[in-house]
Amino acid sequence: MQRNLITEPPFPIRWSLIFTSMLLPFSSLTMAGNLVGGTTTITGGVPEQWSLNSNATLNVNGAQTLFINTDSSTLNVNAGITQQIAARNGSQVNLSGANVSGVGGLAAVVLVNSQANIVNSTITGNRVGLQVVRNANTLTGSTATVSGKSNITGVTGGALVSAFSRLDVTDSTIQGTGASSYGLRLASGQATATDSTIIGGQNGVTIGLDANSIQPATLNLNNTTVEGVTGSAIQVDFASAGSSTATITLNNSRLVAGNNTLLDVRGGATASFTVNNSTLSGNIVNEAGSTTDLVLQNSSVLTGNLENVSRATINDSSRWVLVGDGQIDNLTLNGGTVRFGADNAFYQLNVGQLAGNGRFELGTDFSTGQTDLLNVTGTASGRHELIISSSGVDPAAGQPVRVVQTGGGDAQFFMAREVDLGAFSYSLAKSGNDWILDPATRTVSPGARSVLALFNTASTVWSAEATSLRSRMGELRFNGGEGGAWGRTYGNKYNVADGSGVGYQQTQRGFTLGADAPLPFGDGQWLIGVMAGHSKSDLNLDGGTSGTVTSNYLGTYLTWIDAGSGYYLDGVLKLNRFRNEAKVGLSDGHRAKGDYDNTGLGGSIELGRNIKLADGYFIEPYTKWSGVVIQGRSFTLDNDMQADGDRTRSLVGEAGMTAGRTFALEGDLQVQPYVRVALGHEFAKNNEVKVNDNVFNNDLSGSRGEIAAGFAVAMTDRLQVHIDADYSKGKNIERPIGLNMGVRYGF
């Protein structure tokens, strides 16, 4: 048999040369089977070559053949094995479970102005696996659908598609196996791949021109992976042979490049690259003289550089993450985001023209003076949010930080909240055509606020745990000052504003257990006891910043009650161990944490008199003095903020009056409702805290008023319960609600 073996010409393909050779009269070939019209089915026998003409139909059912040529005919291979297949002039090739191997020629399967349906088949070419092409003298081409886990390979390339031709691939693999091979090659052709894999030994997909009829090329990838093992994932190269456009669309797909170039556009080509719901890592490179338009949309992410890209549009929730300094002629954000790399790397993005509405995520490191910079060399328009990474380190004193510079335009840049830099937060301000972080706008940062709150809270925790004799043990006079065991649970809420203007809310919950016994002197008027307890306080500083103070304590107390005169004296000594934790919500959405332990020691003394009036009424004037010293500590948040607190001191004097009435009911049951009013004053003023060497004074000094109500109930001569609620308000601290419930059992 005499064959015309066609070699593949260099890119771009000279289709007239190829197809002139391919269209040599097939009568010159010696065929064992020559079918003109009619239908033939083979199921076995010696492998033969076949030539089909004039609407002939050949069915290869589980049989083996050699080369098959079809002209205006139909070939059906069902679980058969063949060598090369060449189809032309409107032929139809149907492969199902077939195995086709090319032992020579241009491709294992060549479609010239023909159609193919390939299902669950294997095509192996010693050059190209599948060619879907046209006759150079026509403006129509071929179509092929590949599905059902088919596998098409070739040493030079997996598949090639010409102008006016189309390849649709589903759930299959197209692969070039040679070192310099491509997976899929489009010469002004159209291709769609769904749930598939395309691999080239060099480039995954190459897109060029059909030199005889320059047409736009289209590549649609749906849930598909394209890999260039040593080269680019997709290369568009028009070799300066003409002007056209390659339109590439990714939908939930992946590009892998051995040279880290996802898309390489060269040779005067124009490429439109649209990415939908895909995450890509690598660069997009545009050679001088070529044009690339990039669109990221539907939550797509591109991490890599854009080299000489003409235009990029970033829509909705999509983002571009820089991995180095960048430059782009035109950038449009329609809700999209540009992130300037990792937190520990700093880049400059040069943009010719900026438009739209979006956001830029920038980083700063004020310990080194480095910062990301958006540099718009032309005009900037639109409204853009800046999300600037926070830092626990303070910037250079008094120095503005330039984050955006422009050549002009009406663009507005803003921050949703101030950026946290060390002990202070800074607002954005316009300076000429630039935008800076202005030191004149600084406020105390959430990190500093959390530090101040933690150093402040221990004193309020301590005082709420101590309280008064009545709220600790109820009314001792019910059982004549006998010894007993008791327990109380309590909850308090505070609204605090310290001397630096930092406010927070504190919610405390806790319990105390205690027991006491009369001393063997003083006619049973003296009680000595011990107590232990636990409380937890949650701090809310808004903006996602919070803190927790956990307190465990041991104490002892000494109480004297003179039943005759009504005088009483109560002294408490208490030792606390505090566990302090800060969680800081930063302006860039990140969180910082820090914690430390410290100890507090304090005591109180309360003196009062219970004065009985007629009909069970009583009044009880009292005064109480309490003081505590809490250990100072230094600690560091994990964003490098340094905190150093001196000893915290509190000295509170209080005077007040309790008034109530005792009702004697049936049996031993007694009920005693009461109200209380008091005035207190915090004398401690200077509780110094340093944050990054910035000095703050935690000052809760000042007067406060208190009103309370409660009742004590003697259930029996030994068992009593009590409930107490109060409200207090002062200069720097308010307690909207305090609740205390307890029980005591006398021995």
XYZ file of C-alpha atoms in Angstrom:
747
model
C 0.000 0.000 0.000
C 1.282 3.450 -0.875
C 0.552 6.167 1.709
C 1.104 9.911 1.823
C 2.502 10.507 5.322
C 1.794 14.116 6.311
C 4.172 15.816 8.670
C 2.870 18.592 10.923
C 4.211 21.989 9.726
C 5.431 24.627 12.141
C 2.927 26.863 13.950
C 0.905 28.653 12.543
C -0.382 25.722 10.510
C -0.490 26.049 6.730
C -3.769 24.279 6.275
C -3.651 24.430 2.472
C -0.444 22.372 2.485
C -1.830 19.811 4.925
C -5.162 19.289 3.325
C -3.825 19.224 -0.238
C -1.776 16.217 0.844
C -4.642 14.684 2.737
C -7.020 14.992 -0.201
C -4.893 12.992 -2.630
C -7.105 10.426 -4.356
C -7.652 7.599 -1.915
C -7.883 5.285 -4.902
C -4.106 5.458 -4.979
C -4.092 3.526 -1.690
C -4.313 -0.217 -1.744
C -7.175 -1.181 0.528
C -8.183 -4.689 1.496
C -11.735 -3.507 2.067
C -13.230 -1.020 -0.370
C -16.824 -0.210 0.509
C -18.875 1.962 -1.861
C -22.301 2.570 -0.415
C -24.133 -0.028 1.599
C -23.402 -1.348 5.095
C -20.844 -3.854 6.279
C -20.311 -5.218 9.780
C -17.161 -6.988 10.874
C -16.864 -8.908 14.133
C -13.539 -10.686 13.684
C -11.108 -12.045 11.177
C -7.741 -10.868 9.917
C -7.201 -7.085 10.394
C -7.695 -5.201 7.110
C -7.468 -1.678 5.763
C -10.761 -0.091 4.761
C -11.879 2.647 2.380
C -15.458 3.919 2.701
C -17.105 6.007 -0.056
C -20.510 7.249 -1.186
C -22.466 7.044 2.070
C -21.112 3.664 3.027
C -21.396 2.418 6.605
C -18.828 0.229 8.335
C -19.540 -1.310 11.741
C -16.532 -2.628 13.632
C -17.964 -4.608 16.525
C -15.275 -6.026 18.763
C -13.042 -6.604 15.753
C -9.591 -5.334 14.770
C -8.722 -3.319 11.663
C -5.845 -1.469 10.114
C -6.080 2.044 8.613
C -9.645 3.234 7.861
C -10.401 6.050 5.426
C -13.939 7.406 5.132
C -15.257 9.775 2.454
C -18.849 10.979 2.930
C -19.487 7.834 4.932
C -20.129 6.529 8.437
C -17.788 4.551 10.656
C -19.001 2.915 13.858
C -16.393 1.279 16.084
C -17.890 -0.520 19.045
C -15.316 -2.034 21.397
C -13.074 -2.482 18.390
C -9.389 -1.854 17.779
C -8.198 0.132 14.787
C -5.165 1.897 13.465
C -5.490 5.421 12.035
C -8.853 6.839 11.067
C -9.145 9.585 8.435
C -12.579 11.069 7.779
C -13.513 13.752 5.222
C -16.372 15.343 3.305
C -19.102 15.125 5.914
C -18.207 11.713 7.255
C -19.479 10.580 10.652
C -17.201 8.675 13.045
C -18.681 7.061 16.151
C -16.290 5.460 18.615
C -17.621 3.652 21.681
C -15.213 1.718 23.854
C -12.794 1.832 20.939
C -9.000 1.758 20.877
C -7.304 3.722 18.064
C -3.537 3.802 17.615
C -1.695 5.937 15.085
C 1.320 4.152 13.697
C 2.132 6.848 11.167
C 0.745 9.987 9.569
C -0.292 13.192 11.191
C -2.824 11.963 13.746
C -4.479 8.818 15.039
C -7.897 10.307 14.192
C -8.206 13.067 11.564
C -11.555 14.747 10.906
C -11.687 16.964 7.794
C -15.052 18.685 7.469
C -16.505 15.728 9.340
C -18.015 14.837 12.692
C -17.098 12.443 15.473
C -18.696 11.190 18.658
C -16.088 9.556 20.898
C -17.258 7.783 24.067
C -15.155 5.817 26.562
C -12.433 5.343 23.986
C -8.635 5.486 23.860
C -6.859 7.293 21.032
C -3.072 7.154 20.929
C -1.074 8.993 18.297
C 2.623 8.709 17.614
C 2.319 12.398 16.717
C -1.145 13.914 17.406
C -4.019 12.026 18.961
C -6.998 13.835 17.402
C -7.268 16.488 14.679
C -10.553 18.360 14.245
C -9.869 20.437 11.127
C -11.199 21.727 7.834
C -10.445 21.647 4.160
C -8.363 24.706 3.470
C -10.717 25.742 0.639
C -13.911 25.801 2.755
C -15.382 28.021 5.453
C -16.793 25.085 7.363
C -14.941 22.695 9.607
C -15.306 19.621 11.773
C -16.878 18.921 15.135
C -16.030 16.305 17.718
C -17.489 15.403 21.078
C -15.381 13.395 23.495
C -16.931 11.961 26.660
C -17.257 8.989 28.961
C -13.736 8.918 30.396
C -12.062 8.869 27.011
C -8.285 9.239 26.847
C -6.634 10.987 23.875
C -2.846 11.242 23.749
C -0.122 12.086 21.274
C 3.621 12.552 21.415
C 3.436 15.944 19.690
C 0.061 16.894 21.128
C -3.216 15.536 22.371
C -5.700 17.315 20.098
C -5.668 20.040 17.441
C -8.632 22.174 16.298
C -8.673 24.482 13.253
C -10.815 27.478 12.313
C -14.529 26.770 11.865
C -14.035 23.565 13.868
C -15.113 22.670 17.377
C -14.113 20.166 20.056
C -16.283 19.422 23.105
C -14.685 17.318 25.830
C -16.506 15.949 28.896
C -15.170 13.726 31.672
C -12.069 12.850 29.645
C -8.321 13.450 29.316
C -6.427 15.149 26.477
C -2.655 14.824 26.829
C 0.567 15.485 24.972
C 3.238 13.071 26.146
C 6.394 14.468 24.505
C 8.716 16.849 26.348
C 7.784 19.777 24.065
C 4.180 18.738 23.476
C 0.908 20.559 23.974
C -2.264 19.086 25.411
C -4.703 21.004 23.200
C -3.899 23.272 20.254
C -6.404 25.755 18.840
C -5.653 27.323 15.449
C -8.532 29.831 15.420
C -10.586 26.901 16.709
C -13.267 26.471 19.363
C -13.099 24.107 22.336
C -15.030 23.409 25.516
C -13.823 21.104 28.279
C -16.013 20.022 31.190
C -14.963 17.848 34.141
C -11.803 17.005 32.230
C -8.015 17.201 32.278
C -5.745 18.712 29.612
C -1.990 18.160 29.993
C 0.938 19.140 27.798
C 4.535 18.113 28.284
C 5.414 21.768 27.717
C 2.271 23.943 27.470
C -1.174 22.777 28.462
C -3.107 24.669 25.765
C -1.631 26.618 22.852
C -3.763 29.051 20.866
C -2.702 30.430 17.499
C -4.096 31.405 14.098
C -5.379 29.474 11.120
C -3.233 31.189 8.526
C -5.703 30.549 5.692
C -8.696 31.999 7.549
C -7.963 34.013 10.667
C -10.884 33.637 13.065
C -11.412 34.266 16.798
C -10.441 31.340 18.996
C -12.569 30.315 21.971
C -11.682 28.124 24.943
C -14.208 27.373 27.689
C -13.086 25.387 30.720
C -15.648 24.070 33.200
C -14.441 22.255 36.317
C -11.364 21.324 34.314
C -7.632 21.232 35.026
C -5.129 22.456 32.444
C -1.467 21.728 33.118
C 1.716 22.690 31.319
C 4.284 20.340 32.839
C 7.358 22.471 32.090
C 5.802 25.506 30.411
C 2.686 27.656 30.621
C -0.786 26.419 31.380
C -2.148 28.391 28.404
C -0.067 30.079 25.714
C -1.553 32.449 23.124
C 0.885 33.150 20.294
C -0.231 34.704 16.997
C 3.383 34.879 15.744
C 2.585 38.350 14.350
C 0.666 36.611 11.539
C -2.568 38.567 11.927
C -5.015 40.260 14.229
C -7.738 38.393 16.099
C -8.899 37.594 19.626
C -8.563 34.525 21.811
C -11.422 34.366 24.312
C -10.708 32.164 27.327
C -13.264 31.498 30.054
C -12.649 29.521 33.247
C -15.499 28.252 35.396
C -14.475 26.543 38.630
C -11.304 25.363 36.921
C -7.623 25.054 37.734
C -4.475 26.048 35.862
C -1.079 24.503 36.676
C 2.146 25.802 35.131
C 5.643 24.400 35.360
C 7.100 27.877 34.730
C 4.534 29.561 37.044
C 2.916 31.317 34.056
C -0.786 30.609 33.888
C -1.379 32.634 30.721
C 1.357 33.703 28.295
C 0.219 36.107 25.543
C 2.678 36.967 22.763
C 3.182 37.497 19.050
C 0.805 40.468 18.756
C -2.092 38.425 20.115
C -5.160 39.780 21.881
C -6.506 37.643 24.726
C -9.679 38.080 26.755
C -9.369 36.032 29.934
C -12.445 35.690 32.187
C -12.213 33.730 35.437
C -15.328 32.548 37.274
C -15.362 30.860 40.678
C -11.773 29.668 40.312
C -8.681 29.893 42.488
C -5.459 30.411 40.547
C -1.858 30.686 41.642
C 0.702 31.934 39.126
C 1.483 34.817 36.793
C -0.197 36.282 33.732
C 2.418 37.517 31.254
C 1.707 39.795 28.302
C 4.511 40.398 25.804
C 4.970 43.940 24.492
C 2.822 44.434 21.399
C 0.168 42.021 22.638
C -2.978 42.789 24.633
C -4.482 40.977 27.601
C -7.763 41.838 29.326
C -8.378 40.026 32.608
C -11.728 39.692 34.384
C -12.000 38.055 37.818
C -15.550 37.438 38.982
C -17.833 35.138 40.964
C -15.515 34.752 43.971
C -12.380 34.036 41.955
C -8.910 34.483 43.428
C -5.694 35.088 41.506
C -2.443 34.974 43.471
C 0.395 36.125 41.245
C 1.822 38.951 39.183
C 0.284 40.657 36.176
C 3.169 41.469 33.846
C 2.365 44.148 31.265
C -1.347 43.272 31.367
C -3.396 45.917 29.590
C -6.556 45.848 31.663
C -7.885 44.039 34.704
C -11.427 44.105 36.045
C -12.138 42.578 39.444
C -15.801 42.078 40.188
C -17.975 41.196 43.208
C -16.136 39.159 45.859
C -13.147 38.264 43.705
C -9.601 39.250 44.564
C -6.146 39.655 43.140
C -3.286 38.875 45.545
C 0.092 40.378 44.617
C 3.273 38.401 45.161
C 5.613 41.224 44.125
C 5.647 44.778 42.849
C 3.029 45.141 40.134
C 2.139 47.347 37.198
C -1.059 47.547 35.160
C -2.339 50.090 32.656
C -6.019 50.080 33.615
C -7.574 48.664 36.768
C -11.323 48.613 37.405
C -12.834 47.322 40.631
C -16.523 46.475 40.708
C -16.685 45.291 44.293
C -13.433 43.351 43.970
C -10.319 43.390 46.147
C -6.594 43.818 45.574
C -4.443 42.411 48.371
C -0.791 43.438 48.604
C 0.652 40.016 49.403
C 1.466 38.490 52.757
C 1.666 40.495 55.975
C 5.463 40.234 56.081
C 6.040 41.377 52.464
C 5.582 44.911 51.124
C 4.890 45.865 47.517
C 4.113 48.826 45.316
C 1.382 48.601 42.701
C 1.658 51.076 39.853
C -1.640 51.689 38.074
C -2.059 53.876 35.013
C -5.794 54.531 35.443
C -7.991 53.458 38.365
C -11.795 53.306 38.260
C -14.806 51.662 39.878
C -15.536 50.812 43.491
C -13.583 48.242 45.462
C -11.033 47.727 48.172
C -7.290 47.484 48.663
C -5.731 45.448 51.475
C -2.357 46.916 52.405
C 0.263 46.074 54.989
C 2.631 48.081 57.159
C 5.546 47.331 59.454
C 6.359 50.372 61.529
C 9.256 48.729 63.270
C 11.110 48.809 59.927
C 9.341 51.708 58.220
C 8.057 49.483 55.390
C 4.588 49.840 53.922
C 2.613 48.804 50.858
C 1.818 51.633 48.438
C -0.848 52.109 45.788
C 0.614 54.433 43.162
C -1.812 55.679 40.502
C 0.389 57.415 37.953
C -2.580 58.755 35.991
C -6.033 59.682 37.224
C -7.991 57.811 39.873
C -11.775 57.770 40.032
C -14.441 55.931 42.016
C -14.752 55.098 45.702
C -12.347 52.595 47.241
C -11.975 51.173 50.723
C -8.538 50.724 52.247
C -8.075 47.817 54.646
C -4.681 48.384 56.227
C -3.065 45.696 58.321
C -2.860 46.563 61.961
C 0.268 46.413 64.054
C 1.099 46.281 67.717
C 4.100 48.525 67.070
C 3.818 52.309 67.131
C 4.774 54.313 64.009
C 7.563 56.868 64.150
C 6.380 59.657 66.416
C 4.414 62.302 64.587
C 5.131 60.969 61.105
C 2.258 60.520 58.614
C 2.162 57.290 56.636
C 1.483 57.611 52.899
C -0.523 54.658 51.605
C -1.953 56.024 48.320
C -0.525 58.503 45.863
C -2.223 59.582 42.656
C -1.659 61.839 39.706
C -5.074 63.407 40.244
C -8.721 62.587 39.744
C -11.842 62.545 41.892
C -11.337 59.186 43.589
C -12.372 58.862 47.210
C -10.475 56.520 49.517
C -11.837 55.593 52.938
C -11.480 53.160 55.826
C -14.481 51.515 57.463
C -12.706 51.992 60.792
C -9.491 53.521 61.987
C -6.356 51.458 61.495
C -4.739 50.164 64.681
C -1.032 50.925 64.934
C 0.378 50.237 68.357
C -1.217 52.156 71.205
C -3.282 54.353 68.918
C -5.608 54.136 65.922
C -5.346 56.504 62.980
C -7.812 57.881 60.445
C -7.258 58.394 56.733
C -6.802 61.924 55.446
C -6.239 63.445 52.023
C -3.017 65.383 51.482
C -2.907 66.975 48.040
C -3.459 64.113 45.621
C -2.285 61.560 48.162
C -3.876 59.760 51.115
C -2.110 59.386 54.459
C -2.615 57.999 57.933
C -2.768 61.234 59.908
C -1.200 61.300 63.421
C -3.448 64.248 64.311
C -6.488 61.947 64.234
C -5.216 59.316 66.623
C -7.382 57.651 69.282
C -6.579 54.909 71.787
C -6.384 51.598 69.906
C -8.438 48.507 70.811
C -5.250 46.753 71.894
C -4.360 49.545 74.316
C -7.961 49.701 75.500
C -7.948 45.991 76.284
C -4.715 46.364 78.249
C -6.085 49.289 80.259
C -9.327 47.445 80.929
C -7.538 44.346 82.213
C -5.333 46.336 84.556
C -8.428 48.221 85.727
C -10.812 45.332 86.230
C -9.112 43.511 89.067
C -10.118 46.202 91.583
C -13.815 46.048 90.651
C -13.636 42.248 90.697
C -12.167 42.334 94.180
C -14.690 44.773 95.617
C -17.693 42.905 94.174
C -16.421 39.700 95.767
C -16.067 41.362 99.166
C -19.327 43.406 99.537
C -20.930 44.087 102.886
C -21.620 41.869 105.868
C -25.354 41.759 105.120
C -24.879 40.767 101.452
C -22.270 38.202 102.480
C -24.084 36.353 105.257
C -27.591 37.821 105.467
C -28.956 38.831 108.910
C -26.886 37.210 111.652
C -29.243 38.464 114.342
C -31.795 35.835 113.356
C -29.705 33.220 115.129
C -27.946 35.359 117.660
C -24.542 35.316 116.024
C -24.111 31.580 116.215
C -21.576 29.866 114.023
C -22.628 28.249 110.786
C -21.947 27.582 107.120
C -23.039 29.774 104.250
C -22.862 30.249 100.536
C -23.690 33.024 98.123
C -23.852 33.496 94.396
C -23.702 36.879 92.779
C -23.710 38.720 89.475
C -22.754 42.265 88.629
C -22.615 44.432 85.572
C -20.367 47.491 85.315
C -20.024 50.285 82.800
C -16.541 51.689 83.225
C -14.740 54.691 81.750
C -11.173 55.251 82.866
C -9.203 58.453 82.983
C -7.955 57.916 79.417
C -11.475 58.039 78.058
C -11.622 54.305 77.359
C -14.922 52.692 78.210
C -15.896 49.049 78.561
C -18.602 46.844 80.000
C -17.879 44.229 82.645
C -20.161 41.326 83.485
C -19.250 39.316 86.568
C -20.543 35.999 87.883
C -19.292 34.185 90.950
C -19.882 32.298 94.154
C -18.448 32.156 97.683
C -18.550 29.416 100.300
C -17.752 30.040 103.948
C -18.005 28.781 107.503
C -17.527 30.414 110.866
C -17.563 29.653 114.588
C -17.803 31.736 117.772
C -14.618 32.509 119.629
C -14.325 31.234 123.179
C -14.391 34.717 124.647
C -16.533 37.818 124.466
C -19.784 36.086 125.438
C -20.337 34.654 121.961
C -20.192 38.083 120.339
C -17.209 37.208 118.148
C -17.247 35.012 115.050
C -14.225 33.962 113.052
C -14.569 32.383 109.645
C -12.950 31.374 106.435
C -14.211 31.612 102.889
C -13.226 30.631 99.363
C -14.697 31.512 96.023
C -14.453 31.954 92.329
C -15.634 34.599 89.870
C -15.363 35.271 86.184
C -15.658 38.664 84.554
C -16.192 39.178 80.842
C -15.152 42.501 79.348
C -16.709 43.943 76.220
C -14.884 46.824 74.561
C -16.928 46.743 71.325
C -15.463 46.244 67.855
C -14.751 42.573 68.553
C -12.398 43.331 71.468
C -12.986 41.497 74.715
C -11.267 40.315 77.841
C -11.708 37.814 80.611
C -10.619 38.009 84.242
C -10.879 34.789 86.217
C -10.474 35.150 89.966
C -9.926 32.523 92.624
C -9.712 33.650 96.219
C -9.307 32.652 99.841
C -10.178 34.800 102.804
C -10.809 35.068 106.466
C -13.094 37.328 108.426
C -13.767 38.386 112.021
C -17.202 39.646 113.040
C -18.340 41.195 116.341
C -22.024 41.682 117.077
C -23.376 43.156 120.306
C -26.997 42.086 120.499
C -27.783 44.532 123.276
C -26.531 47.752 121.719
C -26.855 46.692 118.093
C -23.282 47.632 117.262
C -21.315 45.393 114.928
C -17.829 45.302 113.485
C -16.811 43.183 110.503
C -13.286 42.769 109.139
C -12.267 40.813 106.023
C -8.862 39.834 104.660
C -8.802 38.283 101.181
C -6.093 36.950 98.825
C -6.837 36.683 95.081
C -5.164 35.037 92.132
C -6.224 36.572 88.807
C -5.987 35.074 85.335
C -6.260 37.877 82.756
C -6.820 37.293 79.031
C -7.263 39.816 76.216
C -8.728 39.154 72.761
C -8.413 42.165 70.499
C -10.446 42.674 67.330
C -8.137 44.616 65.039
C -9.053 47.014 62.258
C -7.913 44.623 59.510
C -10.164 41.817 60.725
C -7.412 39.873 62.498
C -7.216 39.198 66.220
C -4.472 39.622 68.778
C -4.222 37.765 72.067
C -2.336 38.121 75.302
C -2.585 36.927 78.895
C -0.939 37.181 82.289
C -1.454 36.161 85.923
C -1.189 38.342 88.993
C -2.084 38.444 92.680
C -4.105 40.821 94.818
C -4.299 41.296 98.583
C -6.868 43.455 100.307
C -9.174 43.877 103.193
C -12.179 45.770 104.461
C -13.601 46.921 107.753
C -17.249 47.729 108.323
C -18.705 49.431 111.432
C -22.403 49.944 112.018
C -25.283 49.852 114.439
C -28.639 48.172 114.167
C -31.178 50.456 115.869
C -34.517 48.849 116.609
C -37.631 50.949 116.311
C -41.247 50.237 117.122
C -43.294 47.552 115.345
C -40.236 45.668 114.097
C -38.766 48.577 112.138
C -35.049 49.201 112.258
C -32.382 51.471 110.808
C -28.750 50.617 110.445
C -26.213 53.359 109.770
C -22.803 52.078 108.801
C -19.451 53.009 107.358
C -17.117 50.769 105.447
C -13.529 51.164 104.301
C -11.860 48.786 101.869
C -8.498 48.721 100.161
C -6.597 46.406 97.849
C -3.188 46.292 96.205
C -2.908 44.248 92.994
C 0.415 43.113 91.609
C 1.766 44.939 88.547
C 2.797 42.905 85.522
C 4.310 43.191 82.072
C 3.072 41.141 79.133
C 3.061 41.108 75.337
C 0.211 40.611 72.904
C 0.941 38.365 69.949
C 0.944 41.385 67.601
C 4.056 42.646 69.455
C 2.266 45.245 71.589
C 4.122 45.716 74.886
C 2.144 46.385 78.078
C 3.476 47.275 81.512
C 1.160 47.950 84.443
C 2.190 49.331 87.819
C 0.586 48.081 90.995
C -3.123 48.815 91.005
C -4.418 50.382 94.205
C -7.919 51.025 95.392
C -9.111 52.745 98.564
C -12.854 53.208 98.920
C -14.669 54.856 101.792
C -18.424 54.350 102.095
C -21.159 55.564 104.427
C -24.783 54.585 104.277
C -28.008 53.658 105.916
C -30.108 50.493 105.813
C -33.762 50.648 106.834
C -36.203 47.778 107.093
C -38.746 45.884 109.086
C -38.875 42.393 110.567
C -42.111 40.455 110.278
C -42.659 37.465 112.581
C -44.893 34.900 110.902
C -46.058 31.446 111.905
C -43.625 29.289 113.800
C -39.991 30.383 113.434
C -40.573 32.055 110.061
C -39.359 35.656 109.920
C -39.137 37.981 106.927
C -37.039 41.125 106.890
C -37.290 43.412 103.814
C -34.939 46.382 103.669
C -33.586 49.200 101.507
C -30.177 50.771 101.586
C -28.674 54.034 100.391
C -24.982 54.837 100.494
C -22.362 57.239 99.257
C -18.864 56.054 98.433
C -15.644 57.626 97.244
C -12.630 56.124 95.470
C -9.487 57.871 96.679
C -6.850 56.119 94.519
C -5.978 58.241 91.458
C -2.694 57.148 89.931
C -2.679 53.617 88.516
C -0.161 54.036 85.715
C -0.083 51.759 82.652
C 2.425 51.847 79.786
C 1.572 50.621 76.301
C 4.623 50.701 73.994
C 6.064 53.317 76.376
C 2.946 55.484 76.024
C 1.800 56.328 79.557
C -1.867 56.061 80.530
C -3.446 56.636 83.923
C -6.208 54.254 84.957
C -8.138 56.685 87.135
C -11.409 55.540 88.698
C -11.322 58.079 91.504
C -14.428 59.998 92.431
C -17.665 59.689 94.322
C -20.539 57.354 93.631
C -24.014 56.821 95.026
C -25.729 53.509 95.699
C -29.271 52.323 96.277
C -30.198 48.746 97.152
C -33.123 46.633 98.230
C -33.432 43.105 99.560
C -34.871 40.823 102.119
C -33.738 38.112 104.509
C -35.937 35.173 105.473
C -35.446 32.953 108.529
C -37.007 29.653 107.452
C -36.238 28.033 110.815
C -34.197 29.056 113.799
C -31.136 27.797 111.907
C -31.835 28.206 108.201
C -32.107 31.526 106.428
C -31.900 32.857 102.890
C -31.367 36.355 101.583
C -31.576 38.264 98.285
C -30.063 41.656 97.591
C -30.133 43.900 94.464
C -28.377 47.235 94.051
C -27.600 50.054 91.641
C -24.690 52.489 91.840
C -23.531 55.430 89.767
C -20.365 57.481 89.937
C -18.023 59.689 87.963
C -16.133 56.930 86.156
C -18.097 53.794 86.946
C -21.700 52.674 86.920
C -23.173 49.418 88.187
C -26.584 49.121 86.492
C -27.371 45.957 88.365
C -25.881 43.878 91.134
C -27.560 40.716 92.392
C -26.681 38.685 95.466
C -28.408 35.522 96.682
C -27.301 33.473 99.654
C -28.143 30.865 102.220
C -26.858 30.325 105.765
C -27.241 27.431 108.135
C -26.498 27.994 111.804
C -24.987 25.250 113.933
